[in-house]
Coordinates of C-alpha atoms in Angstrom, one line a residue:
Chain A
I1 CA 14.5 20.4 -7.2
A2 CA 13.6 16.8 -8.1
G3 CA 16.0 14.9 -5.7
I4 CA 15.4 11.3 -6.4
T5 CA 12.8 10.0 -8.8
Q6 CA 11.6 6.4 -9.1
A7 CA 9.5 4.8 -11.8
P8 CA 7.0 3.2 -12.0
T9 CA 5.1 4.4 -9.0
S10 CA 3.4 1.0 -8.8
Q11 CA 3.3 -2.2 -10.9
I12 CA 1.5 -5.5 -11.0
L13 CA 3.6 -8.2 -12.6
A14 CA 3.1 -11.8 -13.5
A15 CA 5.5 -14.3 -11.9
G16 CA 8.4 -15.2 -14.3
R17 CA 8.4 -11.8 -16.0
R18 CA 11.4 -9.5 -16.1
M19 CA 11.1 -6.1 -14.6
T20 CA 13.4 -3.1 -14.2
L21 CA 12.8 -0.5 -11.6
R22 CA 14.3 2.9 -12.4
C23 CA 16.0 5.4 -10.1
T24 CA 17.5 8.7 -11.0
Q25 CA 19.0 11.4 -8.8
D26 CA 20.0 14.9 -9.7
M27 CA 22.1 15.7 -6.6
R28 CA 25.4 14.3 -8.1
H29 CA 25.7 11.9 -5.2
N30 CA 28.4 9.2 -5.6
A31 CA 26.6 6.5 -3.6
M32 CA 23.2 4.9 -4.4
Y33 CA 21.2 2.2 -2.7
W34 CA 18.2 -0.1 -3.2
Y35 CA 16.0 -1.2 -0.3
R36 CA 12.9 -3.3 0.0
Q37 CA 10.3 -2.6 2.7
D38 CA 8.0 -5.4 3.9
L39 CA 5.4 -5.2 6.6
G40 CA 6.9 -5.8 10.0
L41 CA 10.5 -6.1 8.7
G42 CA 11.6 -2.5 8.2
L43 CA 13.9 -1.7 5.3
R44 CA 16.5 -4.1 4.1
L45 CA 19.4 -3.3 1.7
I46 CA 19.3 -5.2 -1.6
H47 CA 22.3 -3.7 -3.5
Y48 CA 24.4 -0.6 -3.3
S49 CA 26.9 1.4 -5.4
N50 CA 29.6 3.6 -3.9
T51 CA 30.5 5.2 -7.2
A52 CA 29.7 4.9 -10.9
G53 CA 31.0 1.6 -12.3
T54 CA 30.9 -0.3 -8.9
T55 CA 28.2 -2.2 -7.2
G56 CA 27.9 -4.4 -4.1
K57 CA 25.5 -6.8 -2.4
G58 CA 23.4 -6.0 0.5
E59 CA 21.5 -8.1 3.0
V60 CA 19.0 -9.6 0.5
P61 CA 20.5 -9.6 -3.0
D62 CA 19.2 -12.9 -4.4
G63 CA 17.0 -12.5 -7.4
Y64 CA 18.0 -8.9 -8.1
S65 CA 20.7 -7.3 -10.2
V66 CA 21.9 -3.7 -10.5
S67 CA 24.1 -1.6 -12.8
R68 CA 25.7 1.8 -12.4
A69 CA 26.7 3.1 -15.8
N70 CA 26.7 6.7 -14.7
T71 CA 26.4 8.8 -11.5
D72 CA 22.7 9.6 -11.9
D73 CA 21.0 6.3 -12.6
F74 CA 20.8 3.1 -10.6
P75 CA 18.3 0.6 -12.1
L76 CA 17.2 -2.5 -10.2
T77 CA 16.3 -5.6 -12.3
L78 CA 14.3 -8.6 -11.4
A79 CA 15.2 -11.2 -14.0
S80 CA 12.4 -13.6 -13.3
A81 CA 9.9 -12.2 -10.7
V82 CA 8.5 -14.4 -7.9
P83 CA 5.6 -13.6 -5.5
S84 CA 8.1 -13.2 -2.6
Q85 CA 9.4 -10.1 -4.3
T86 CA 6.1 -8.4 -3.7
S87 CA 7.2 -5.3 -1.7
V88 CA 7.8 -1.6 -1.7
Y89 CA 11.1 -0.7 -3.2
F90 CA 13.0 2.4 -2.2
C91 CA 16.0 3.9 -3.9
A92 CA 18.3 6.2 -2.0
S93 CA 21.5 8.2 -2.6
S94 CA 24.1 9.9 -0.5
D95 CA 27.2 12.0 -0.8
S96 CA 30.4 10.3 0.1
I97 CA 32.4 13.2 1.7
G98 CA 34.9 11.6 4.1
T99 CA 34.4 13.9 7.1
G100 CA 33.7 11.1 9.6
A101 CA 30.1 12.2 10.1
Y102 CA 27.2 10.3 8.6
N103 CA 26.5 11.2 4.9
E104 CA 22.7 11.3 4.9
Q105 CA 20.9 8.9 2.7
F106 CA 18.0 10.6 0.9
F107 CA 15.2 8.3 -0.2
G108 CA 12.9 8.3 -3.2
P109 CA 9.1 8.0 -3.0
G110 CA 9.2 4.2 -3.6
T111 CA 7.8 1.7 -6.2
R112 CA 5.0 -0.6 -5.0
L113 CA 5.5 -3.9 -6.8
T114 CA 3.0 -6.8 -6.7
V115 CA 4.1 -10.2 -8.3
L116 CA 1.2 -12.5 -8.9
Chain B
G1 CA 23.3 -10.0 10.2
Q2 CA 22.9 -7.3 12.8
Q3 CA 19.5 -6.9 14.4
L4 CA 18.0 -3.9 16.0
N5 CA 15.1 -4.4 18.4
Q6 CA 12.7 -1.5 18.2
S7 CA 9.7 -1.0 20.5
P8 CA 6.9 -0.5 20.7
Q9 CA 5.7 -1.9 17.4
S10 CA 2.8 0.6 17.3
M11 CA 1.3 3.3 19.4
F12 CA -2.1 5.1 19.6
I13 CA -1.9 8.3 21.5
Q14 CA -4.0 11.4 22.1
E15 CA -2.9 14.7 20.5
G16 CA -0.8 16.6 23.0
E17 CA 0.7 13.5 24.7
D18 CA 4.4 12.8 24.9
V19 CA 5.7 9.7 23.1
S20 CA 8.8 7.5 23.8
M21 CA 10.3 4.7 21.7
N22 CA 13.5 2.9 21.8
C23 CA 15.9 0.7 20.0
T24 CA 18.4 -1.9 21.3
S25 CA 21.1 -4.1 19.9
S26 CA 23.5 -6.7 21.1
S27 CA 26.3 -4.9 19.2
I28 CA 28.1 -1.6 19.8
F29 CA 27.6 1.1 17.2
N30 CA 29.2 4.5 16.6
T31 CA 26.3 6.1 14.9
W32 CA 22.6 5.9 15.7
L33 CA 19.9 7.5 13.4
W34 CA 16.2 8.2 13.6
Y35 CA 14.2 8.4 10.4
K36 CA 10.5 9.1 9.9
Q37 CA 8.4 7.7 7.1
D38 CA 5.1 9.6 6.3
P39 CA 2.4 7.5 4.7
G40 CA 3.2 6.8 1.0
E41 CA 6.6 8.3 1.1
G42 CA 10.3 7.4 1.7
P43 CA 12.0 7.8 5.0
V44 CA 13.4 11.2 6.0
L45 CA 16.3 11.7 8.5
L46 CA 15.2 13.3 11.8
I47 CA 18.3 13.1 14.0
A48 CA 21.8 11.6 13.8
L49 CA 23.8 10.7 17.0
Y50 CA 27.5 10.2 17.1
K51 CA 28.6 10.0 20.7
A52 CA 27.7 7.8 23.7
G53 CA 25.4 9.8 26.1
E54 CA 24.7 12.4 23.4
L55 CA 21.3 14.1 23.7
T56 CA 20.1 15.9 20.5
S57 CA 16.9 17.8 19.8
N58 CA 15.1 18.7 16.6
G59 CA 12.1 20.8 17.5
R60 CA 9.8 18.7 19.6
L61 CA 11.9 15.6 19.0
T62 CA 14.7 14.6 21.4
A63 CA 17.0 11.6 20.8
Q64 CA 19.6 10.0 23.0
F65 CA 22.6 7.8 22.2
G66 CA 22.8 5.3 25.0
I67 CA 25.8 5.2 27.3
T68 CA 26.5 1.5 26.5
R69 CA 26.4 2.4 22.7
K70 CA 23.9 -0.5 22.3
D71 CA 20.7 1.5 22.4
S72 CA 19.0 4.8 21.5
F73 CA 15.8 6.5 22.5
L74 CA 13.5 9.0 20.7
N75 CA 11.0 11.2 22.5
I76 CA 8.3 13.4 20.9
S77 CA 6.7 16.0 23.1
A78 CA 3.2 17.4 22.8
S79 CA 2.3 15.3 19.8
I80 CA 0.3 16.7 16.9
P81 CA -1.6 15.0 14.0
S82 CA 1.3 15.5 11.6
D83 CA 3.5 13.3 13.8
V84 CA 1.6 10.3 12.4
G85 CA 3.9 7.9 10.5
I86 CA 6.5 5.2 11.0
Y87 CA 9.6 6.0 13.0
F88 CA 12.7 3.9 12.3
C89 CA 15.9 3.7 14.3
A90 CA 19.0 2.8 12.3
T91 CA 22.7 2.3 12.7
A92 CA 25.3 3.4 10.2
D93 CA 28.5 1.5 9.4
P94 CA 30.9 3.2 7.0
Y95 CA 31.9 1.3 3.9
S96 CA 35.7 1.1 4.0
G97 CA 37.3 4.1 2.3
A98 CA 34.1 5.0 0.4
G99 CA 32.6 7.7 2.6
S100 CA 29.2 6.0 2.2
Y101 CA 27.4 4.0 4.9
Q102 CA 25.6 0.7 5.3
L103 CA 22.4 1.3 7.2
T104 CA 20.7 -1.4 9.3
F105 CA 17.1 -0.4 10.2
G106 CA 14.8 -1.4 13.1
K107 CA 11.4 -2.7 12.2
G108 CA 9.7 0.6 13.0
T109 CA 7.3 2.1 15.4
K110 CA 3.9 3.0 13.8
L111 CA 2.5 6.1 15.5
S112 CA -1.1 7.1 15.3
V113 CA -2.3 10.4 16.9
I114 CA -6.0 10.7 17.8
P115 CA -7.1 14.4 17.5

């Protein structure tokens, strides 16, 4: 059982370069999310997708774009990386069953990105 | 945006001791969550709370949803080395009609256990 996979595990990138972080889930979850984690700031939502074909902005969307062409994949693109985007990036997914109870978000192992 | 104030920021404790941490907000929430992040991994859900005053246990972990709905507490009893990690409180707001939730995380409590 893979759950959520992210690639690459880590990356060092020159400022100004374009970079796509990959996220794939095999749980057939409708909803997917991207977070960044910075020291002392916890996790902050970048973008989300409630279902294939739709996306939305989170708390810190500037400088990032996402697409959701199918249920399983949710890539995050940095069009022109800047040093302030140095962070650990986590992808997550959740079911969207409307029972009223929280549909747990399951997190991937993360991608450590350094922009120089 | 919403802010959750989580404390303490870090803790060093002896193995076998009990641990308490808490999270407060100026806003009322209907769902409080506690996640744990092991070193080098993504967060994993420990406990979800849905009702003011609710007390829920998961093994040696006990969490409470505050009566005012503006706070939550997590206690760990008889700590062991594998309790090491970062503990996050979070609140969950449903996206309208979608069945998915927007999470807001606290800044985390980093726990170190001395054998």
